[in-house]
PDB file of C-alpha atoms in Angstrom:
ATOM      1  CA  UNK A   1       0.000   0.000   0.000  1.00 48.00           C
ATOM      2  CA  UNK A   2       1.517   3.312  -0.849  1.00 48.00           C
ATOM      3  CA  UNK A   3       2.227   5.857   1.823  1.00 48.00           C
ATOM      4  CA  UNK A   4      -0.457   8.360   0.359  1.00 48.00           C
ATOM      5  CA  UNK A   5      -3.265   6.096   0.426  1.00 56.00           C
ATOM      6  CA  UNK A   6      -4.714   4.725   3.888  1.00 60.00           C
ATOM      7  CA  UNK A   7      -6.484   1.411   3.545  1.00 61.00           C
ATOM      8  CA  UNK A   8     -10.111   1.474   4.354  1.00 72.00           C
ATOM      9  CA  UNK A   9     -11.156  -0.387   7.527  1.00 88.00           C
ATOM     10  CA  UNK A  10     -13.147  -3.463   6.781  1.00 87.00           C
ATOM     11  CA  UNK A  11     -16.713  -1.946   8.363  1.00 88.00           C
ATOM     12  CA  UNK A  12     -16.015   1.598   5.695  1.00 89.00           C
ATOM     13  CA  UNK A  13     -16.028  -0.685   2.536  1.00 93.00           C
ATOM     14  CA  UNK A  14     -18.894  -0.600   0.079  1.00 93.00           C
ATOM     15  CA  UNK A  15     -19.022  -4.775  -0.143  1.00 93.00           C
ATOM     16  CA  UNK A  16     -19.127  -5.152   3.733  1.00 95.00           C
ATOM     17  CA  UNK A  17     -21.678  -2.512   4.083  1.00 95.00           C
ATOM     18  CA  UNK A  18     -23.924  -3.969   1.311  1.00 95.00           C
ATOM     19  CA  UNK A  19     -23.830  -7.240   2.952  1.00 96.00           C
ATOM     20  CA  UNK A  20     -24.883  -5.674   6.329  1.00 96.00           C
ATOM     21  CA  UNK A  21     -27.498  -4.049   4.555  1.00 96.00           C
ATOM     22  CA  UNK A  22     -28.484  -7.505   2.937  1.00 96.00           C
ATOM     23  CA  UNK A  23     -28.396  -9.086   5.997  1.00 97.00           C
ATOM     24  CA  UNK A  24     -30.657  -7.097   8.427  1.00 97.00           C
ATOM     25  CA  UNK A  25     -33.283  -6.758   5.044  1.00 97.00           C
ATOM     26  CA  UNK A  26     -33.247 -10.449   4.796  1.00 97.00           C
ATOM     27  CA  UNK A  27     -33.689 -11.274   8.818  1.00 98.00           C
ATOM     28  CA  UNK A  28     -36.787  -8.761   9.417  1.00 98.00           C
ATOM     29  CA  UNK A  29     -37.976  -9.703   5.945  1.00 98.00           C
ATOM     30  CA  UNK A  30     -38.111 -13.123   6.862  1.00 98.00           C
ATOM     31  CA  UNK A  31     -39.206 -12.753  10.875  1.00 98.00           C
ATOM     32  CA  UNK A  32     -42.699 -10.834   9.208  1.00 98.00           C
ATOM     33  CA  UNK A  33     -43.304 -13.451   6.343  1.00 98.00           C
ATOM     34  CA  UNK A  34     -42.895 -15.952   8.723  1.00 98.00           C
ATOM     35  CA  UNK A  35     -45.377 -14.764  10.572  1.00 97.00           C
ATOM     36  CA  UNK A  36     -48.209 -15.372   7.976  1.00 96.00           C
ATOM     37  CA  UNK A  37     -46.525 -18.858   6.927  1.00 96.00           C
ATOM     38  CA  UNK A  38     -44.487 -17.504   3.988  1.00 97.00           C
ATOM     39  CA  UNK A  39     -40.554 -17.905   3.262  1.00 96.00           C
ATOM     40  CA  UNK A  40     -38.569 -15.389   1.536  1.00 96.00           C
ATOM     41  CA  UNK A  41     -38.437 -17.400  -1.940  1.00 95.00           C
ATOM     42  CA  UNK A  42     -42.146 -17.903  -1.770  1.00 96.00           C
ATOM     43  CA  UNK A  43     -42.931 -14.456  -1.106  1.00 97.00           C
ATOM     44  CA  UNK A  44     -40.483 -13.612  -4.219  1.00 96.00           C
ATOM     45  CA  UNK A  45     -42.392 -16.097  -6.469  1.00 96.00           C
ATOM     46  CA  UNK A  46     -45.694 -14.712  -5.478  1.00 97.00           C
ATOM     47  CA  UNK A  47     -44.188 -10.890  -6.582  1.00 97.00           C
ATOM     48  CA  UNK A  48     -42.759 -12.164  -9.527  1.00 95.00           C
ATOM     49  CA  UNK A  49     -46.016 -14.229 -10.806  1.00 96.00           C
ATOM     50  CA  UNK A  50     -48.078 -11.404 -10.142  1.00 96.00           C
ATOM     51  CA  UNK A  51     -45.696  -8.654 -12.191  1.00 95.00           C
ATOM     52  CA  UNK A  52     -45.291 -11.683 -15.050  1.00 93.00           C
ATOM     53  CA  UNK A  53     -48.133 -14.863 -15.060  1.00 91.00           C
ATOM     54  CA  UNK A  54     -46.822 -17.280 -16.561  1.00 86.00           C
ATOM     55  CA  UNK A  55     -42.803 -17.044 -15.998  1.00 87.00           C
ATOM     56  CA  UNK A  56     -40.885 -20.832 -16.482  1.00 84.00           C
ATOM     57  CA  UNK A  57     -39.663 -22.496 -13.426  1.00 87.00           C
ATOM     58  CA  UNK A  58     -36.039 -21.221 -14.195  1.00 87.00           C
ATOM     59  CA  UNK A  59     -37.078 -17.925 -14.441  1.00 89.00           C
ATOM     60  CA  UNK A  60     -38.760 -18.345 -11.147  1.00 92.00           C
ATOM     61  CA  UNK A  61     -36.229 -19.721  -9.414  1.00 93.00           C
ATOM     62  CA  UNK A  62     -33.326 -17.023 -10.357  1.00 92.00           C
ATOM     63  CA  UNK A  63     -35.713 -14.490  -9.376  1.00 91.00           C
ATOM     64  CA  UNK A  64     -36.185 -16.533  -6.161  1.00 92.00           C
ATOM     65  CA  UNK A  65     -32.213 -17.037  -6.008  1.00 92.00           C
ATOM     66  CA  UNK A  66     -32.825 -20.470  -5.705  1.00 93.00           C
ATOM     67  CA  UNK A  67     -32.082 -23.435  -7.763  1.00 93.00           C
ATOM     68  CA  UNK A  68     -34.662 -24.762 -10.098  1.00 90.00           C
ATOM     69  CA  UNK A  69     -34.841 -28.235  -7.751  1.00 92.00           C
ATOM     70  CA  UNK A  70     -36.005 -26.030  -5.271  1.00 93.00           C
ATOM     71  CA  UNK A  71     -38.112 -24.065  -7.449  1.00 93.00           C
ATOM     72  CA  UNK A  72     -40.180 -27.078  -8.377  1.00 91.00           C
ATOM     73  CA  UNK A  73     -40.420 -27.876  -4.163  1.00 94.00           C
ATOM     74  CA  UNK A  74     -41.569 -24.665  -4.218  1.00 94.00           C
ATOM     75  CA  UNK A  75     -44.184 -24.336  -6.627  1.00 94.00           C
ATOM     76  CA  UNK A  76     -45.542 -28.294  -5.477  1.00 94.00           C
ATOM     77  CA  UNK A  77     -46.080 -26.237  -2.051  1.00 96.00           C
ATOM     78  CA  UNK A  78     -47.852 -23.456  -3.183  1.00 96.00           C
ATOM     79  CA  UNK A  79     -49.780 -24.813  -5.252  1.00 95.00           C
ATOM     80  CA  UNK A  80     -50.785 -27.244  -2.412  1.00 96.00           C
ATOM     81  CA  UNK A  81     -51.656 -24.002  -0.146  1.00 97.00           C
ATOM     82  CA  UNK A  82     -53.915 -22.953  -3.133  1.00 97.00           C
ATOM     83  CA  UNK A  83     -51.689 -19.686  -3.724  1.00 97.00           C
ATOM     84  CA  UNK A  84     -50.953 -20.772  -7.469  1.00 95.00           C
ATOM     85  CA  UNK A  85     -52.474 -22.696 -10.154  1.00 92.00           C
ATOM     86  CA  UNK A  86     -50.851 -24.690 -12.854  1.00 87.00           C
ATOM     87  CA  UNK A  87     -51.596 -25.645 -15.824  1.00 81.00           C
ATOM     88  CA  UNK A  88     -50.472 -26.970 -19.389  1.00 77.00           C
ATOM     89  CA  UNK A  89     -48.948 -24.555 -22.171  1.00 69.00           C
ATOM     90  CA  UNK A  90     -51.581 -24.358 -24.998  1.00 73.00           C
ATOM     91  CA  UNK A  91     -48.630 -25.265 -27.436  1.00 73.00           C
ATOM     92  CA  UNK A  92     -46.177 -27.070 -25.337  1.00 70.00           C
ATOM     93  CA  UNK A  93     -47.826 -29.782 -23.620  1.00 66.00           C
ATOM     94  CA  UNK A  94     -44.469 -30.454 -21.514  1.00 72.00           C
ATOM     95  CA  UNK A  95     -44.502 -26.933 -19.895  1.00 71.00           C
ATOM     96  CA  UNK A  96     -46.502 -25.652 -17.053  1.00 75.00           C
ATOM     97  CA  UNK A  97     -47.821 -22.441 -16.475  1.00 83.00           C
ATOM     98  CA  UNK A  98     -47.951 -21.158 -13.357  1.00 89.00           C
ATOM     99  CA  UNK A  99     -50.304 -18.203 -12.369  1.00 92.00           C
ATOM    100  CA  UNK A 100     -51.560 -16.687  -8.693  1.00 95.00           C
ATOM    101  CA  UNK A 101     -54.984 -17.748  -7.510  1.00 96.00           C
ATOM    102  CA  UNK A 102     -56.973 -15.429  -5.386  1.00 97.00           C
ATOM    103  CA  UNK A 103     -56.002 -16.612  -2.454  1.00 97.00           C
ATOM    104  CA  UNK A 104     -52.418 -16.477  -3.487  1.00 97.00           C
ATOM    105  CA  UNK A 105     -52.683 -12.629  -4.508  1.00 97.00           C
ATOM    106  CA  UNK A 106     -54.161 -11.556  -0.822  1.00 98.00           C
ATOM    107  CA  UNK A 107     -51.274 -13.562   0.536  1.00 98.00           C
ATOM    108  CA  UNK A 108     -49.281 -11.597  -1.153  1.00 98.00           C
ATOM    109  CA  UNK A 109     -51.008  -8.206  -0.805  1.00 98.00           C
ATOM    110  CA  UNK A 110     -50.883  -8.582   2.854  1.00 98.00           C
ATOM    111  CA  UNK A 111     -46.597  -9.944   2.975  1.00 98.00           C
ATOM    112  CA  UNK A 112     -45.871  -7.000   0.388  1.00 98.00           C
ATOM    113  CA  UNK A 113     -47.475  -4.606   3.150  1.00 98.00           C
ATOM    114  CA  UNK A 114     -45.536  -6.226   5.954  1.00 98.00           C
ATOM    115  CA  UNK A 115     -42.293  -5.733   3.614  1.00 98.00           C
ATOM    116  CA  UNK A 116     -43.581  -2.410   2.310  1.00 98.00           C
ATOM    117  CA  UNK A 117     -42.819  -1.169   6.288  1.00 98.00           C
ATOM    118  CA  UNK A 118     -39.756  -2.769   7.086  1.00 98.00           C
ATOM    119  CA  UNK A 119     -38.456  -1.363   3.753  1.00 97.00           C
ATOM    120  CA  UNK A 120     -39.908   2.147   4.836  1.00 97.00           C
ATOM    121  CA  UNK A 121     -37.635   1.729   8.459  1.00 97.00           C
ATOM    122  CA  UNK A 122     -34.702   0.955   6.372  1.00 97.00           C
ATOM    123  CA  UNK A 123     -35.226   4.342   3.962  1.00 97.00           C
ATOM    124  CA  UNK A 124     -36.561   6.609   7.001  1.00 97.00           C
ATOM    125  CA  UNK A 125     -33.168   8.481   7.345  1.00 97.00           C
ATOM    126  CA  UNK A 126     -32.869   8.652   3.585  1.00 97.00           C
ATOM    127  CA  UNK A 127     -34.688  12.133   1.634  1.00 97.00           C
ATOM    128  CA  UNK A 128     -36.848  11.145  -1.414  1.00 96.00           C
ATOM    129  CA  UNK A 129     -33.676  12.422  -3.529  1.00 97.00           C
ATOM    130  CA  UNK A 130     -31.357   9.812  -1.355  1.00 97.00           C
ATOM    131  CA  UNK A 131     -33.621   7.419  -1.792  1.00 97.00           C
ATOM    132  CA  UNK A 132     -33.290   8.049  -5.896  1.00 96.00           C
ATOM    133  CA  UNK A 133     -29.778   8.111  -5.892  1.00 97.00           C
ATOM    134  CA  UNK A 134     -29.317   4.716  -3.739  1.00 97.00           C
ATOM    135  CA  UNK A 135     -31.649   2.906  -6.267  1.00 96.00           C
ATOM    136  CA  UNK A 136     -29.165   4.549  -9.074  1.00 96.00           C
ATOM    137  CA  UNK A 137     -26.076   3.773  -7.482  1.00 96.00           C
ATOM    138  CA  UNK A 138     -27.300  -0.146  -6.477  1.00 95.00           C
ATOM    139  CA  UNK A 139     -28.174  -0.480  -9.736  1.00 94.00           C
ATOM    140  CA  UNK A 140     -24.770   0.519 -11.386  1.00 94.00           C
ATOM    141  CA  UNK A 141     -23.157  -1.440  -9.263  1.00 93.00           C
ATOM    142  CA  UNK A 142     -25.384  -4.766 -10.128  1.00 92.00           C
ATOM    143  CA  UNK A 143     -24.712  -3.499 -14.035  1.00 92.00           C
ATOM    144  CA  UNK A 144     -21.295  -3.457 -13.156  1.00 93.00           C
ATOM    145  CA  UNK A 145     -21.167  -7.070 -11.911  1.00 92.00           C
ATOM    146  CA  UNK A 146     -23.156  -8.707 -14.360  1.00 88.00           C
ATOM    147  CA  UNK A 147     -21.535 -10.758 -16.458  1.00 80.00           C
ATOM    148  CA  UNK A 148     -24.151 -11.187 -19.062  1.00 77.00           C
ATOM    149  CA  UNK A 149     -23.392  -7.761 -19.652  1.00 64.00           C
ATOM    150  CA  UNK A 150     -19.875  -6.186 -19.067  1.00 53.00           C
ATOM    151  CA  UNK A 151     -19.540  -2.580 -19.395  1.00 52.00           C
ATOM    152  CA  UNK A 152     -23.612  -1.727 -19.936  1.00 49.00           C
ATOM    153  CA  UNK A 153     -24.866   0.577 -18.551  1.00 51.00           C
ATOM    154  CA  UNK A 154     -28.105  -0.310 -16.654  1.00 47.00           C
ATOM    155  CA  UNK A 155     -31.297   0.859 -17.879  1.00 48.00           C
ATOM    156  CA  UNK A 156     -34.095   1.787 -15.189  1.00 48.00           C
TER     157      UNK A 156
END
């Protein structure tokens, strides 16, 4: 290390604080969807059904950031709970297509709220404009690390 330039301290880098960040989010996100019988993935295949019916199971399961064996445990369960239906692909008799039922889409309204607060406690100290730039910055950084796409820019 050159004499000009102090090394950070491990607690004032960008990767640590990220993962502290991760961390907490994750730990109250799952403490309040456990509370009305939902994991994390589920909760994250409920969101992503209801932005896109009909996504494949490996779609699913890297939105999930879960493998696709999972995925499939997964779906088997909430489909069980009645929170998703499946059914055959008009033209592809192999694949299923997997939308939210009623009952899962007020499961979900009511864990999105639960998330929608502990979100809010996380952003409280943050100004609307902070709150802009964070979303900016997070996702240049994610651009930055994706290796489907070195050196693109993300688009919001």
């Amino acid at each position: 290390m050159s004499g000009s330039r102090r090394a950070e301290n491990t607690v004032d880098r960008p990767g640590y604080l990220i993962k502290r960040a991760q961390a907490g989010l994750h730990a109250e996100m799952a403490r309040a969807l456990h509370e009305h019988g939902v994991t994390l993935a589920q909760f994250a295949v409920l969101a992503a059904l209801a932005e896109e019916p009909g996504l494949s199971n490996a779609e699913l399961a890297r939105r999930a950031f879960i493998t696709p064996q999972s995925m499939n445990e997964n779906l088997r369960l909430l489909e069980q709970r009645n929170w998703v239906t499946r059914s055959h692909h008009p033209s592809h008799g192999r694949i299923l297509q997997t939308e939210l039922s009623e009952e899962g889409r007020e499961t979900l309204r009511v864990c999105d709220a639960a998330v929608t607060v502990i979100e809010q406690r996380m952003l409280a100290r943050l100004d609307p404009g902070q709150r802009r730039e964070l979303v900016t910055a997070l996702r240049a950084c994610i651009a930055a690390l994706d290796p489907a796409r070195p050196g693109e820019p993300e688009v919001p």
